[in-house]
Every structure is written in C-alpha cells, then in structure tokens.
Amino acid sequence: MDFYPLFGALLLVSFRSASAAARPHVVFILADDLGWNDVGFHGSEIRTPNLDRLSAEGVRLENYYVQPLCTPSRSQLMTGRYQIHTGMQHQIIWPCQPHCVPLGEKLLPQLMKEAGYATHMVGKWHLGMYRKDCLPTRRGFDTYFGYLLGSEDYFTHVRCSAIAARNLTRCALDLRDGEEVAAGYEGVYSTEAFGQRATSIIEKHDSDKPLFLYVALQAVHEPLQVPERYLAPYSFIADRRRRLYAGMASAMDEAVGNITLALRRRGLWDDTVLVFSTDNGGQTLGGGSNWPLRGRKWSLWEGGIRGVGFVAGPLLKRPGTVCRELVHVSDWLPTLVGLAGGSANGTKPLDGFDVWSAISDGFASPRLELLHNIDPLYVDVAECPGTGRRLPLAERVGSGFNVSVHAAIRSSNWKLLTGYPGCDVWFPRPGHSGSGGPRSDPLKPVMLYDIEKDPEERNELSDAFPAVVEFLLSRLEKHQRSASPIDFPADDPRCDPGPGGAWGPWA
C-alpha cells in the first residue's frame, strides 16, 4: 500500500472535520409577534413542546431584548447597529415606501458568506424592496423563499394595502422564490410551506460547507389563520382570538421541531448552533399575551421589548441553564460572525457585542447598557384600552434631553423612559377577567424602574433616585447626538403592482 496517498486522504478528512468544528452550522429562527406568555416554558396554556425541550436542553435567555416592532428588530439583527444609526428609528417600512436598510450597511449574511458559509433565507423579509438592490438575494443570501412585506394572508399569500395617492386599495401576491414571483402556493399554509422549504435546504446541504439558515416565520402575526387540526387541543380556550393564536403557535412549534429533526437526520445537529427569538412582544389585539409584563407590541414597556429567546445545540458548554445576562438582538451579528470565524471589520461601527461567552460559558455579558430607542415622531397607532391620554410636551430638564420624546434606555438594573412609551396597560393573563393588576400612578415625562427587582414596572422611582435619572438622561442625549436623521419617506404611488400583479421592486 502506498502510504502517502492514504496519509493525504486522512489529513484531508481531518482538516474537513476540524474546519466544520471551527465553523458551526448556524440556524436562526425568528418568530413574529410571539409574546412572553405564549410559550410553555413561561407557563402559558399554549403547548410548545419542541420549544420547551430545545430551550431546556440549551440556554434560555431571560434578560433578552428585541425592538417593539418587526422592521427595527430585523434591521438590528442584520446590521448589528441601533436603529438610530441607520435612520430607521420610526415605525416600520410600509408597502409603498421607497425605503430599505441603507445599501451602505453590510449585513449579517454577507459577513457569513465571506466566512465561507452557504447562506439561505426562508420567510419574512420586511427590510425594504422598492428596488432590486434591496432584495435578500442582493444582500448576501444565496437563496430566498418568502414574502417581502410585513404581513399577508397565510393561505393565499396576498397582501392588501391602501395606495392613497391613487385612492385605491390593491390586493396582490407577495411570495418570491429567489427574485421571481412564486405562484402555485395558494392554499398552502405559510408556516408549513416555510418549514418544508427550510427542511429541504437542510436535506440538500453539502455537509462539508458550513450552513447559515435564517428562517423568519410568519407565525404568529395577524391575520389569525390556522388549519383546523391545530385548533383541536384548544377547545378549552373561550376567547376566539386566543384560540386561533394558540393554534398558530402550535403550528410554528411543529415547524421548529421538523427543522431540528431534519438537522439530526442529516447528521448536522452535533455541529449546529440554533438560535430562536421573537422579533417583538406580543400584540394583545391579535391574541398575544405578555403577562405579567406591562404593555404590548409598539411600546417600550417590557411587554413590547423583552423577548422570548434561547440558544440550543451540543456546542454549548453549559447546556440546561438560564442566562440572565443582558443580551440584545443587535448582539447576534458580532456573536454569530465570531462563531463563524469571520470578521466584522467591513461594517460600520457596531452597537452589538459578542455575547457567546455569556451564553455558552456563563460569563458576564460585555453589554452594560442598552438603548431601546429614541423616536421623536412616535405615534401609538392602536387604541389603548381604558385610556386615551397622551403626555403633553414637557420642558427640557437637567441634561438637556427633550423628555417629551419617546425614548428608553437600560443601564445595569435601571431602565429610564421618557415621553409616551406606548400603551401602559398590564393586560390580564388569558382566561382571567379584569385587569392585570392595580393601575399605576399617572404617567410622567420621566420614569425610572429597577427592572431586576421590578420587571413588571409597577414601582416608579425617579423621585427617589435623581442622580440616576440625570445620568441616564445624559446618556440619552449622547445617543441622540449620534443619531442619523429619520428616514421615513412618503408613499410612492408607483408601487402599485396593478391588477393581477405582485408586490415587488418598482424603482
């Protein structure tokens, strides 16, 4: 036997194994509008056995934050930068806005691609599509299957949107395979379609190349739609919206289970890091629950921004634990690129931190402060039950930060809110009548909470700790000085896809 060819073959296998171990497969699953009280491991009546098992075997993130809306969370996931630094601090990207994540920003899939990864995306984009350069396949993904806007019908995959300049409402298909319109999926429930595409990608993946798979599920965002078979376990839920929502969550849980099963069957699981996250707090108007946290989606209260999240996979050094270190959605870019052995040197200055050692090893998080947002144009678009109040404009105090502005910042155990944070109700636990607790004192232009002791934000402490208030206002002022101008353009009527068309680039 010739020794040298055999030695070379063994060396090649060894190199491939070491390379795979050094560059794990990364699967990132993002749920839409999943509330704090909408998973079994937080005590929900909704059954999520796959999420419960994965989180129990992995590391649950119990001090994890996202943004109160979908586009902001997704933009910070993809850029590793606060939304004030991309001009995206106000609301979301609406269907006819000529806007997307600035093209000068280098996104997570581009960095993973540079690190040698195959990059695939399935599901909701919602980061702008008015021109082709904004599309997922132009921003670093090898393949894409999903929808470009913020919501759509789960079965027809049609989105209806008003086009004010043309005095009409246009209903059009929003589903793409690559950059082409994906026809032929009418009647296929989107959670199942996206789950099946994700498992197909896994099954066909070349295991010698590291995989980055981003699955942005439509569930559990409105409209409340689900196949009847998922409703059967929830006949005990009297509220129809909550019952439908529960069925949708179960369908999502099943999809996550199928994705992890595909990873195991393909032999990829042992070298996989799986991240699960919501994009914002639950929308109580659409069946979601953030109990016992205050507020909901669209608000800077904990119910709008404290996210359900966990990391799973055999590469974790302390599986079966809970991480209570401060982690934010902007931290995933430097964390995952670091795991991939890549470099973030090509990005603009990051606001995120590499938090892998905090998650996997149980070390302290490098993140000590978190800017939740600063949005001078904030408007709460939905009625807040029991109150129609809006704070009057307030005088600047102390540091000079305009405390009438909708803003919030976290530093260590402290959280400061200014302006009107959004709907301030403690919504009751599903199935329980009445309020979620006693009403708080009237809102103030500046509010301070010790979040570690008071995660429900019931005990306002600004009068007791004026020095903390002054310090955090000075931090808000510093962040505001670094903010980019808000980019929130007026609708462009050229967005109209016309009768029988599909939503997509027009510029």
Short mmCIF file of C-alpha atoms in Angstrom, two decimals, residues 34-275:
data_model
loop_
_atom_site.label_atom_id
_atom_site.label_comp_id
_atom_site.label_asym_id
_atom_site.label_seq_id
_atom_site.Cartn_x
_atom_site.Cartn_y
_atom_site.Cartn_z
CA LEU A 34 -44.61 35.94 19.88
CA GLY A 35 -45.37 37.21 23.38
CA TRP A 36 -43.64 36.49 26.67
CA ASN A 37 -46.58 34.38 27.89
CA ASP A 38 -47.00 32.47 24.63
CA VAL A 39 -44.58 29.58 25.24
CA GLY A 40 -44.93 26.62 27.55
CA PHE A 41 -41.67 27.29 29.37
CA HIS A 42 -43.08 30.62 30.57
CA GLY A 43 -46.19 28.95 31.96
CA SER A 44 -48.50 29.54 29.01
CA GLU A 45 -51.59 27.45 28.33
CA ILE A 46 -50.27 27.19 24.76
CA ARG A 47 -48.47 23.91 24.11
CA THR A 48 -44.99 24.33 22.64
CA PRO A 49 -43.25 21.00 23.35
CA ASN A 50 -40.45 21.48 20.82
CA LEU A 51 -39.57 24.96 22.04
CA ASP A 52 -39.80 23.77 25.64
CA ARG A 53 -37.46 20.84 25.02
CA LEU A 54 -34.92 22.77 22.98
CA SER A 55 -34.79 25.61 25.47
CA ALA A 56 -34.49 23.20 28.42
CA GLU A 57 -31.59 21.39 26.75
CA GLY A 58 -29.98 24.66 25.68
CA VAL A 59 -29.63 28.08 27.29
CA ARG A 60 -32.74 30.17 27.93
CA LEU A 61 -32.25 33.91 27.59
CA GLU A 62 -34.26 35.53 30.37
CA ASN A 63 -32.79 39.04 30.12
CA TYR A 64 -33.02 39.27 26.34
CA TYR A 65 -34.32 42.28 24.42
CA VAL A 66 -35.65 42.96 20.96
CA GLN A 67 -37.31 46.03 19.49
CA PRO A 68 -41.05 46.76 19.82
CA LEU A 69 -41.67 46.35 16.08
CA CYS A 70 -40.67 44.00 13.29
CA THR A 71 -38.60 46.12 10.89
CA PRO A 72 -36.47 47.64 13.70
CA SER A 73 -35.65 44.24 15.22
CA ARG A 74 -34.83 42.75 11.83
CA SER A 75 -32.66 45.70 10.84
CA GLN A 76 -30.67 45.48 14.08
CA LEU A 77 -30.31 41.71 13.70
CA MET A 78 -28.93 42.17 10.19
CA THR A 79 -26.69 45.20 10.84
CA GLY A 80 -25.65 44.86 14.50
CA ARG A 81 -26.45 48.57 14.80
CA TYR A 82 -29.07 50.56 16.70
CA GLN A 83 -31.89 51.82 14.52
CA ILE A 84 -30.96 55.43 15.37
CA HIS A 85 -27.75 54.82 13.41
CA THR A 86 -29.49 53.65 10.24
CA GLY A 87 -32.25 56.28 10.16
CA MET A 88 -34.83 53.57 10.89
CA GLN A 89 -35.90 54.68 14.37
CA HIS A 90 -39.51 55.40 13.36
CA GLN A 91 -42.07 52.65 12.80
CA ILE A 92 -41.71 50.04 10.06
CA ILE A 93 -41.30 50.00 6.28
CA TRP A 94 -44.77 50.20 4.74
CA PRO A 95 -45.53 48.61 1.34
CA CYS A 96 -45.28 51.75 -0.78
CA GLN A 97 -42.38 53.49 0.95
CA PRO A 98 -39.28 53.85 -1.26
CA HIS A 99 -37.03 52.70 1.53
CA CYS A 100 -34.86 49.80 2.70
CA VAL A 101 -31.98 49.12 5.06
CA PRO A 102 -29.36 51.56 3.75
CA LEU A 103 -27.37 49.93 0.97
CA GLY A 104 -24.14 51.11 2.60
CA GLU A 105 -24.76 48.75 5.52
CA LYS A 106 -23.04 45.37 5.37
CA LEU A 107 -25.47 42.71 6.54
CA LEU A 108 -25.05 39.52 8.54
CA PRO A 109 -25.45 37.12 5.57
CA GLN A 110 -22.77 38.99 3.63
CA LEU A 111 -20.35 38.53 6.51
CA MET A 112 -21.25 34.86 6.87
CA LYS A 113 -20.77 34.39 3.15
CA GLU A 114 -17.31 35.96 3.40
CA ALA A 115 -16.55 33.44 6.17
CA GLY A 116 -17.25 30.61 3.75
CA TYR A 117 -20.89 29.85 4.57
CA ALA A 118 -23.75 28.82 2.32
CA THR A 119 -26.44 31.38 3.13
CA HIS A 120 -30.17 30.75 2.80
CA MET A 121 -33.25 32.66 3.90
CA VAL A 122 -36.84 31.49 4.26
CA GLY A 123 -39.81 33.66 5.28
CA LYS A 124 -40.45 37.32 6.06
CA TRP A 125 -38.01 39.96 4.83
CA HIS A 126 -39.62 43.33 5.71
CA LEU A 127 -36.41 45.29 5.25
CA GLY A 128 -37.43 47.08 2.08
CA MET A 129 -37.95 46.01 -1.53
CA TYR A 130 -38.63 49.13 -3.61
CA ARG A 131 -35.57 48.43 -5.75
CA LYS A 132 -33.86 45.16 -6.61
CA ASP A 133 -30.69 46.06 -4.75
CA CYS A 134 -32.74 45.87 -1.53
CA LEU A 135 -33.80 42.24 -2.02
CA PRO A 136 -32.44 39.40 0.17
CA THR A 137 -30.54 37.85 -2.74
CA ARG A 138 -28.74 41.17 -3.28
CA ARG A 139 -27.89 41.50 0.43
CA GLY A 140 -25.96 38.29 0.98
CA PHE A 141 -28.35 35.33 0.72
CA ASP A 142 -27.63 32.62 -1.86
CA THR A 143 -31.31 31.66 -1.94
CA TYR A 144 -34.57 33.14 -0.73
CA PHE A 145 -38.13 31.88 -0.43
CA GLY A 146 -40.69 34.06 1.32
CA TYR A 147 -42.56 37.34 1.35
CA LEU A 148 -41.18 40.86 1.22
CA LEU A 149 -43.74 42.90 3.18
CA GLY A 150 -44.82 42.81 6.81
CA SER A 151 -47.85 40.52 6.66
CA GLU A 152 -50.12 38.65 4.28
CA ASP A 153 -52.81 36.01 4.08
CA TYR A 154 -51.41 32.67 5.33
CA PHE A 155 -53.18 30.66 2.61
CA THR A 156 -53.45 32.92 -0.46
CA HIS A 157 -50.20 34.82 0.24
CA VAL A 158 -51.92 38.02 -0.84
CA ARG A 159 -51.36 41.38 0.86
CA CYS A 160 -53.89 44.21 0.57
CA SER A 161 -52.64 47.75 1.07
CA ALA A 162 -54.06 51.21 0.50
CA ILE A 163 -52.39 53.41 -2.10
CA ALA A 164 -53.66 56.81 -1.03
CA ALA A 165 -52.33 58.78 -4.00
CA ARG A 166 -54.39 56.58 -6.32
CA ASN A 167 -57.39 56.38 -3.99
CA LEU A 168 -57.48 52.60 -4.09
CA THR A 169 -56.62 49.51 -2.11
CA ARG A 170 -54.54 46.99 -4.01
CA CYS A 171 -54.53 43.30 -3.19
CA ALA A 172 -51.61 41.45 -4.73
CA LEU A 173 -49.49 38.34 -4.27
CA ASP A 174 -46.41 38.64 -2.07
CA LEU A 175 -44.37 35.45 -2.39
CA ARG A 176 -40.98 35.04 -4.05
CA ASP A 177 -38.64 32.19 -4.87
CA GLY A 178 -35.35 33.92 -5.40
CA GLU A 179 -36.30 37.12 -7.19
CA GLU A 180 -39.15 35.56 -9.14
CA VAL A 181 -42.82 35.57 -8.17
CA ALA A 182 -43.73 32.22 -6.62
CA ALA A 183 -47.07 31.10 -7.97
CA GLY A 184 -48.74 27.78 -7.23
CA TYR A 185 -48.78 28.00 -3.43
CA GLU A 186 -52.39 29.07 -2.95
CA GLY A 187 -53.96 27.01 -0.20
CA VAL A 188 -50.58 26.03 1.30
CA TYR A 189 -50.35 27.32 4.88
CA SER A 190 -47.29 29.54 5.08
CA THR A 191 -45.91 28.13 8.35
CA GLU A 192 -45.88 24.69 6.74
CA ALA A 193 -44.53 25.99 3.42
CA PHE A 194 -41.65 27.78 5.12
CA GLY A 195 -40.91 24.85 7.40
CA GLN A 196 -40.85 22.47 4.43
CA ARG A 197 -38.51 24.74 2.46
CA ALA A 198 -36.17 25.01 5.44
CA THR A 199 -36.02 21.22 5.87
CA SER A 200 -35.44 20.82 2.13
CA ILE A 201 -32.46 23.19 2.30
CA ILE A 202 -31.03 21.17 5.20
CA GLU A 203 -31.55 17.84 3.43
CA LYS A 204 -29.76 19.07 0.27
CA HIS A 205 -26.93 20.87 2.05
CA ASP A 206 -23.33 19.84 1.40
CA SER A 207 -22.13 18.98 4.90
CA ASP A 208 -18.55 19.89 4.02
CA LYS A 209 -19.59 23.56 3.87
CA PRO A 210 -20.93 25.45 6.90
CA LEU A 211 -24.59 26.45 6.69
CA PHE A 212 -26.23 29.71 7.69
CA LEU A 213 -30.01 29.32 7.54
CA TYR A 214 -32.27 32.21 8.55
CA VAL A 215 -35.91 31.17 8.97
CA ALA A 216 -38.19 34.16 9.61
CA LEU A 217 -41.59 32.56 10.21
CA GLN A 218 -44.85 34.41 9.57
CA ALA A 219 -46.38 32.97 12.74
CA VAL A 220 -47.85 34.28 14.93
CA HIS A 221 -48.51 37.65 13.28
CA GLU A 222 -52.04 38.55 12.24
CA PRO A 223 -54.21 37.65 10.36
CA LEU A 224 -55.34 34.93 12.75
CA GLN A 225 -55.48 31.92 10.43
CA VAL A 226 -54.64 28.27 11.03
CA PRO A 227 -55.72 24.84 9.73
CA GLU A 228 -58.45 23.31 11.87
CA ARG A 229 -56.29 20.41 13.03
CA TYR A 230 -54.17 22.75 15.14
CA LEU A 231 -57.23 24.07 16.99
CA ALA A 232 -58.38 20.74 18.39
CA PRO A 233 -56.23 20.87 21.57
CA TYR A 234 -57.55 24.35 22.42
CA SER A 235 -61.31 23.90 22.69
CA PHE A 236 -60.98 24.96 26.33
CA ILE A 237 -59.94 28.50 25.31
CA ALA A 238 -63.12 30.58 25.17
CA ASP A 239 -61.66 33.66 23.51
CA ARG A 240 -61.69 33.03 19.76
CA ARG A 241 -58.68 35.21 19.03
CA ARG A 242 -56.60 33.49 21.69
CA ARG A 243 -57.74 30.07 20.47
CA LEU A 244 -56.68 30.81 16.89
CA TYR A 245 -53.45 32.32 18.10
CA ALA A 246 -52.72 29.20 20.16
CA GLY A 247 -53.24 27.00 17.11
CA MET A 248 -50.87 29.20 15.10
CA ALA A 249 -48.24 28.91 17.85
CA SER A 250 -48.59 25.13 17.82
CA ALA A 251 -48.09 25.07 14.04
CA MET A 252 -44.97 27.19 14.50
CA ASP A 253 -43.69 24.85 17.23
CA GLU A 254 -44.21 21.89 14.92
CA ALA A 255 -42.22 23.63 12.17
CA VAL A 256 -39.33 24.24 14.58
CA GLY A 257 -39.44 20.58 15.59
CA ASN A 258 -39.32 19.50 11.94
CA ILE A 259 -36.31 21.75 11.27
CA THR A 260 -34.35 20.30 14.18
CA LEU A 261 -35.35 16.76 13.18
CA ALA A 262 -34.01 17.43 9.67
CA LEU A 263 -30.71 18.64 11.16
CA ARG A 264 -30.40 15.42 13.18
CA ARG A 265 -31.29 13.15 10.27
CA ARG A 266 -28.80 14.91 8.01
CA GLY A 267 -26.09 14.49 10.64
CA LEU A 268 -25.62 18.24 11.11
CA TRP A 269 -27.05 18.71 14.61
CA ASP A 270 -23.85 17.97 16.53
CA ASP A 271 -22.14 20.90 14.78
CA THR A 272 -25.11 23.29 14.86
CA VAL A 273 -25.86 26.38 16.90
CA LEU A 274 -29.61 27.09 16.80
CA VAL A 275 -30.98 30.45 17.92
#
